[in-house]
Amino acid sequence: EAQVTQNPRYLITVTGKKLTVTCSQNMNHEYMSWYRQDPGLGLRQIYYSMNVEVTDKGDVPEGYKVSRKEKRNFPLILESPSPNQTSLYFCASSSPSGANVLTFGAGSRLTVL
Amino acid sequence: QKEVEQNSGPLSVPEGAIASLNCTYSDRGSQSFFWYRQYSGKSPELIMFIYSNGDKEDGRFTAQLNKASQYVSLLIRDSQPSDSATYLCAAQGDYGQNFVFGPGTRLSVLP
C-alpha cells in the first residue's frame, strides 16, 4: 500500500529534551515536506526537500531541523523543544509526475510541557 | 507574506444542496491550486487540483479558478452528510514545493 508513515503518532515531552519525528514514504517520491497544523492557522510549511541532500525552509522553520540522507526518509528534529511547538505535525510526499499532489502521513500530535 | 484566505465557517447546508467554498490568494505567481478534505482527527486528502482558468469537474465536485481575481472555489453538488469536513485550499508557488494553505472552511451537511 502506498503510504507515508510517521512515528511517533503521539508524544508528550518536556522543554529542552531533543526529539525526532520520523517520516518514511514507499512511493519513490522526489519531494517531501513537513507541516504543522494549529487551530485557526491551518497547515504551515516547516521545511521541504526536493531531493536527497536538498532541503529548504518553509514558512515556519525556527526551532526545527531536517535531513534527507535517503530518498524515502525525511526526519524532523526538534533540538530543544519549547511549549510553542506543541502542535499536530504532518509529513507529506509528492512527485512532479503526479501533479505535485501531496500524500500526507497520519499525523504526529506533539505536546511539549 | 504569501497568504491564502478562506472563510472559516462553519458553513451549513442541507443534504442534497450545493455547497460553495471560496478561497483567495495573495501571490500572483501561484501556479497550481489544490482542494483537500480533512475529517476530524485525520490527515488531509486530495479532492481536486486546478491550474488553468475556468472550471474543472470531477463527479459531484467542480473547481473554479480565476487568476485575474486571484480566486478559487469548490462547488459540491448533491451534498451528503459524509461531505461534512474541513476543506483546505492550497496554492503552490512558482518553484518547488512551496505550498501555502488556507485555514480551512468547516462544512456541515445536515440530514
PDB file of N, CA and C in Angstrom, chain A residues 9 31-33 35 37 40-43 45 48-50 56 58-59 88 90 94 99-102 104-107, chain B residues 1-2 32 34 36 38 41-46 49 51 86 88 90 92 95-104:
ATOM      1  N   ARG A   9       3.089   8.669  16.728  1.00  0.00           N
ATOM      2  CA  ARG A   9       1.813   9.315  16.451  1.00  0.00           C
ATOM      3  C   ARG A   9       1.433  10.287  17.564  1.00  0.00           C
ATOM      4  N   TYR A  31       9.796  14.547  -3.723  1.00  0.00           N
ATOM      5  CA  TYR A  31       9.591  15.654  -2.814  1.00  0.00           C
ATOM      6  C   TYR A  31       9.018  15.186  -1.485  1.00  0.00           C
ATOM      7  N   MET A  32       9.521  15.787  -0.398  1.00  0.00           N
ATOM      8  CA  MET A  32       8.954  15.536   0.918  1.00  0.00           C
ATOM      9  C   MET A  32       8.903  16.844   1.691  1.00  0.00           C
ATOM     10  N   SER A  33       7.980  16.934   2.638  1.00  0.00           N
ATOM     11  CA  SER A  33       7.821  18.178   3.375  1.00  0.00           C
ATOM     12  C   SER A  33       7.191  17.921   4.736  1.00  0.00           C
ATOM     13  N   TYR A  35       4.744  19.839   7.809  1.00  0.00           N
ATOM     14  CA  TYR A  35       3.807  20.898   8.140  1.00  0.00           C
ATOM     15  C   TYR A  35       3.422  20.778   9.613  1.00  0.00           C
ATOM     16  N   GLN A  37       0.057  21.976  12.077  1.00  0.00           N
ATOM     17  CA  GLN A  37      -1.318  22.437  11.990  1.00  0.00           C
ATOM     18  C   GLN A  37      -1.779  22.887  13.366  1.00  0.00           C
ATOM     19  N   GLY A  40      -7.106  27.424  13.742  1.00  0.00           N
ATOM     20  CA  GLY A  40      -7.267  28.755  13.179  1.00  0.00           C
ATOM     21  C   GLY A  40      -6.155  29.190  12.243  1.00  0.00           C
ATOM     22  N   LEU A  41      -5.067  28.427  12.208  1.00  0.00           N
ATOM     23  CA  LEU A  41      -3.935  28.815  11.362  1.00  0.00           C
ATOM     24  C   LEU A  41      -3.744  27.887  10.178  1.00  0.00           C
ATOM     25  N   GLY A  42      -4.410  26.788  10.165  1.00  0.00           N
ATOM     26  CA  GLY A  42      -4.265  25.860   9.064  1.00  0.00           C
ATOM     27  C   GLY A  42      -2.904  25.189   9.057  1.00  0.00           C
ATOM     28  N   LEU A  43      -2.540  24.655   7.911  1.00  0.00           N
ATOM     29  CA  LEU A  43      -1.259  23.976   7.746  1.00  0.00           C
ATOM     30  C   LEU A  43      -0.183  24.992   7.367  1.00  0.00           C
ATOM     31  N   GLN A  45       3.940  25.311   6.399  1.00  0.00           N
ATOM     32  CA  GLN A  45       5.077  24.510   5.969  1.00  0.00           C
ATOM     33  C   GLN A  45       6.312  24.831   6.807  1.00  0.00           C
ATOM     34  N   TYR A  48      10.958  21.724   3.463  1.00  0.00           N
ATOM     35  CA  TYR A  48      10.687  20.812   2.383  1.00  0.00           C
ATOM     36  C   TYR A  48      11.995  20.361   1.750  1.00  0.00           C
ATOM     37  N   SER A  49      11.910  19.269   1.014  1.00  0.00           N
ATOM     38  CA  SER A  49      13.088  18.713   0.349  1.00  0.00           C
ATOM     39  C   SER A  49      12.704  18.289  -1.061  1.00  0.00           C
ATOM     40  N   MET A  50      13.499  18.723  -2.012  1.00  0.00           N
ATOM     41  CA  MET A  50      13.198  18.379  -3.395  1.00  0.00           C
ATOM     42  C   MET A  50      14.023  17.194  -3.893  1.00  0.00           C
ATOM     43  N   ASP A  56      15.059  22.920   2.111  1.00  0.00           N
ATOM     44  CA  ASP A  56      14.865  24.359   2.133  1.00  0.00           C
ATOM     45  C   ASP A  56      13.816  24.717   3.171  1.00  0.00           C
ATOM     46  N   GLY A  58      10.609  26.370   4.913  1.00  0.00           N
ATOM     47  CA  GLY A  58       9.262  26.783   4.589  1.00  0.00           C
ATOM     48  C   GLY A  58       8.953  28.083   5.300  1.00  0.00           C
ATOM     49  N   ASP A  59       7.727  28.229   5.747  1.00  0.00           N
ATOM     50  CA  ASP A  59       7.290  29.483   6.367  1.00  0.00           C
ATOM     51  C   ASP A  59       7.602  29.579   7.850  1.00  0.00           C
ATOM     52  N   LEU A  88       0.102  19.690  15.938  1.00  0.00           N
ATOM     53  CA  LEU A  88      -0.098  18.471  15.152  1.00  0.00           C
ATOM     54  C   LEU A  88       0.786  18.579  13.917  1.00  0.00           C
ATOM     55  N   PHE A  90       2.384  17.059  10.312  1.00  0.00           N
ATOM     56  CA  PHE A  90       2.163  16.169   9.177  1.00  0.00           C
ATOM     57  C   PHE A  90       3.378  16.152   8.269  1.00  0.00           C
ATOM     58  N   SER A  94       5.369  13.969  -2.437  1.00  0.00           N
ATOM     59  CA  SER A  94       4.727  14.179  -3.732  1.00  0.00           C
ATOM     60  C   SER A  94       5.749  13.987  -4.837  1.00  0.00           C
ATOM     61  N   ALA A  99       1.545  15.499 -10.541  1.00  0.00           N
ATOM     62  CA  ALA A  99       0.960  16.839 -10.413  1.00  0.00           C
ATOM     63  C   ALA A  99       1.224  17.461  -9.051  1.00  0.00           C
ATOM     64  N   ASN A 100       2.252  16.978  -8.378  1.00  0.00           N
ATOM     65  CA  ASN A 100       2.619  17.522  -7.067  1.00  0.00           C
ATOM     66  C   ASN A 100       1.508  17.390  -6.033  1.00  0.00           C
ATOM     67  N   VAL A 101       0.644  16.432  -6.207  1.00  0.00           N
ATOM     68  CA  VAL A 101      -0.390  16.182  -5.207  1.00  0.00           C
ATOM     69  C   VAL A 101       0.278  15.611  -3.961  1.00  0.00           C
ATOM     70  N   LEU A 102      -0.022  16.216  -2.829  1.00  0.00           N
ATOM     71  CA  LEU A 102       0.586  15.782  -1.572  1.00  0.00           C
ATOM     72  C   LEU A 102      -0.126  14.555  -1.009  1.00  0.00           C
ATOM     73  N   PHE A 104      -0.267  12.707   2.523  1.00  0.00           N
ATOM     74  CA  PHE A 104       0.074  13.017   3.898  1.00  0.00           C
ATOM     75  C   PHE A 104       0.181  11.759   4.745  1.00  0.00           C
ATOM     76  N   GLY A 105       1.060  11.843   5.750  1.00  0.00           N
ATOM     77  CA  GLY A 105       1.066  10.830   6.784  1.00  0.00           C
ATOM     78  C   GLY A 105      -0.117  11.033   7.719  1.00  0.00           C
ATOM     79  N   ALA A 106      -0.246  10.149   8.686  1.00  0.00           N
ATOM     80  CA  ALA A 106      -1.408  10.178   9.588  1.00  0.00           C
ATOM     81  C   ALA A 106      -1.321  11.275  10.626  1.00  0.00           C
ATOM     82  N   GLY A 107      -0.144  11.886  10.778  1.00  0.00           N
ATOM     83  CA  GLY A 107      -0.007  12.970  11.733  1.00  0.00           C
ATOM     84  C   GLY A 107       0.648  12.528  13.031  1.00  0.00           C
TER      85      GLY A 107
ATOM     86  N   GLN B   1       4.410  38.536   2.496  1.00  0.00           N
ATOM     87  CA  GLN B   1       3.942  37.290   3.079  1.00  0.00           C
ATOM     88  C   GLN B   1       2.843  36.719   2.192  1.00  0.00           C
ATOM     89  N   LYS B   2       3.082  35.514   1.664  1.00  0.00           N
ATOM     90  CA  LYS B   2       2.076  34.886   0.827  1.00  0.00           C
ATOM     91  C   LYS B   2       0.954  34.374   1.702  1.00  0.00           C
ATOM     92  N   SER B  32      -0.519  26.539  -9.242  1.00  0.00           N
ATOM     93  CA  SER B  32      -1.487  25.450  -9.114  1.00  0.00           C
ATOM     94  C   SER B  32      -2.218  25.586  -7.793  1.00  0.00           C
ATOM     95  N   PHE B  34      -5.049  23.617  -5.018  1.00  0.00           N
ATOM     96  CA  PHE B  34      -5.496  22.297  -4.573  1.00  0.00           C
ATOM     97  C   PHE B  34      -6.588  22.456  -3.524  1.00  0.00           C
ATOM     98  N   TYR B  36      -8.144  20.169  -0.503  1.00  0.00           N
ATOM     99  CA  TYR B  36      -8.024  18.957   0.300  1.00  0.00           C
ATOM    100  C   TYR B  36      -9.189  18.914   1.294  1.00  0.00           C
ATOM    101  N   GLN B  38     -10.378  17.341   4.996  1.00  0.00           N
ATOM    102  CA  GLN B  38      -9.803  16.793   6.216  1.00  0.00           C
ATOM    103  C   GLN B  38     -10.921  16.498   7.204  1.00  0.00           C
ATOM    104  N   GLY B  41      -9.522  14.733  13.077  1.00  0.00           N
ATOM    105  CA  GLY B  41      -8.564  13.753  13.566  1.00  0.00           C
ATOM    106  C   GLY B  41      -7.841  12.983  12.489  1.00  0.00           C
ATOM    107  N   LYS B  42      -8.083  13.340  11.233  1.00  0.00           N
ATOM    108  CA  LYS B  42      -7.447  12.624  10.127  1.00  0.00           C
ATOM    109  C   LYS B  42      -6.530  13.544   9.338  1.00  0.00           C
ATOM    110  N   SER B  43      -5.793  12.966   8.416  1.00  0.00           N
ATOM    111  CA  SER B  43      -4.908  13.767   7.577  1.00  0.00           C
ATOM    112  C   SER B  43      -5.669  14.261   6.342  1.00  0.00           C
ATOM    113  N   PRO B  44      -5.188  15.343   5.747  1.00  0.00           N
ATOM    114  CA  PRO B  44      -5.852  15.867   4.534  1.00  0.00           C
ATOM    115  C   PRO B  44      -5.738  14.882   3.374  1.00  0.00           C
ATOM    116  N   GLU B  45      -6.774  14.863   2.556  1.00  0.00           N
ATOM    117  CA  GLU B  45      -6.757  14.040   1.348  1.00  0.00           C
ATOM    118  C   GLU B  45      -7.244  14.891   0.184  1.00  0.00           C
ATOM    119  N   LEU B  46      -6.680  14.653  -0.979  1.00  0.00           N
ATOM    120  CA  LEU B  46      -6.958  15.483  -2.153  1.00  0.00           C
ATOM    121  C   LEU B  46      -8.393  15.300  -2.642  1.00  0.00           C
ATOM    122  N   PHE B  49      -7.376  19.317  -7.990  1.00  0.00           N
ATOM    123  CA  PHE B  49      -6.428  20.392  -8.230  1.00  0.00           C
ATOM    124  C   PHE B  49      -6.774  21.051  -9.554  1.00  0.00           C
ATOM    125  N   TYR B  51      -5.127  24.222 -12.408  1.00  0.00           N
ATOM    126  CA  TYR B  51      -4.059  25.178 -12.712  1.00  0.00           C
ATOM    127  C   TYR B  51      -4.393  26.084 -13.895  1.00  0.00           C
ATOM    128  N   THR B  86     -13.575  19.583   7.079  1.00  0.00           N
ATOM    129  CA  THR B  86     -12.911  20.860   6.833  1.00  0.00           C
ATOM    130  C   THR B  86     -12.231  20.795   5.475  1.00  0.00           C
ATOM    131  N   LEU B  88      -9.588  22.435   2.895  1.00  0.00           N
ATOM    132  CA  LEU B  88      -8.384  23.257   2.849  1.00  0.00           C
ATOM    133  C   LEU B  88      -8.059  23.637   1.414  1.00  0.00           C
ATOM    134  N   ALA B  90      -5.149  25.232  -1.047  1.00  0.00           N
ATOM    135  CA  ALA B  90      -3.699  25.399  -1.051  1.00  0.00           C
ATOM    136  C   ALA B  90      -3.245  25.966  -2.385  1.00  0.00           C
ATOM    137  N   GLN B  92       0.193  26.578  -4.777  1.00  0.00           N
ATOM    138  CA  GLN B  92       1.596  26.211  -4.972  1.00  0.00           C
ATOM    139  C   GLN B  92       2.292  27.339  -5.713  1.00  0.00           C
ATOM    140  N   TYR B  95       7.817  27.736  -7.757  1.00  0.00           N
ATOM    141  CA  TYR B  95       9.000  26.894  -7.664  1.00  0.00           C
ATOM    142  C   TYR B  95       8.781  25.798  -6.651  1.00  0.00           C
ATOM    143  N   GLY B  96       9.390  24.685  -6.941  1.00  0.00           N
ATOM    144  CA  GLY B  96       9.496  23.603  -5.987  1.00  0.00           C
ATOM    145  C   GLY B  96       8.266  23.228  -5.217  1.00  0.00           C
ATOM    146  N   GLN B  97       8.431  23.172  -3.934  1.00  0.00           N
ATOM    147  CA  GLN B  97       7.411  22.624  -3.067  1.00  0.00           C
ATOM    148  C   GLN B  97       6.866  23.655  -2.086  1.00  0.00           C
ATOM    149  N   ASN B  98       6.850  24.899  -2.485  1.00  0.00           N
ATOM    150  CA  ASN B  98       6.360  25.934  -1.604  1.00  0.00           C
ATOM    151  C   ASN B  98       4.849  26.019  -1.671  1.00  0.00           C
ATOM    152  N   PHE B  99       4.186  25.308  -0.773  1.00  0.00           N
ATOM    153  CA  PHE B  99       2.735  25.323  -0.692  1.00  0.00           C
ATOM    154  C   PHE B  99       2.294  26.245   0.439  1.00  0.00           C
ATOM    155  N   VAL B 100       1.254  27.014   0.180  1.00  0.00           N
ATOM    156  CA  VAL B 100       0.639  27.826   1.220  1.00  0.00           C
ATOM    157  C   VAL B 100      -0.811  27.391   1.363  1.00  0.00           C
ATOM    158  N   PHE B 101      -1.199  27.047   2.580  1.00  0.00           N
ATOM    159  CA  PHE B 101      -2.559  26.582   2.841  1.00  0.00           C
ATOM    160  C   PHE B 101      -3.386  27.680   3.499  1.00  0.00           C
ATOM    161  N   GLY B 102      -4.668  27.676   3.204  1.00  0.00           N
ATOM    162  CA  GLY B 102      -5.605  28.499   3.941  1.00  0.00           C
ATOM    163  C   GLY B 102      -5.970  27.827   5.251  1.00  0.00           C
ATOM    164  N   PRO B 103      -6.682  28.531   6.128  1.00  0.00           N
ATOM    165  CA  PRO B 103      -7.032  27.980   7.440  1.00  0.00           C
ATOM    166  C   PRO B 103      -8.111  26.910   7.385  1.00  0.00           C
ATOM    167  N   GLY B 104      -8.781  26.798   6.220  1.00  0.00           N
ATOM    168  CA  GLY B 104      -9.817  25.783   6.083  1.00  0.00           C
ATOM    169  C   GLY B 104     -11.204  26.314   6.369  1.00  0.00           C
TER     170      GLY B 104
END
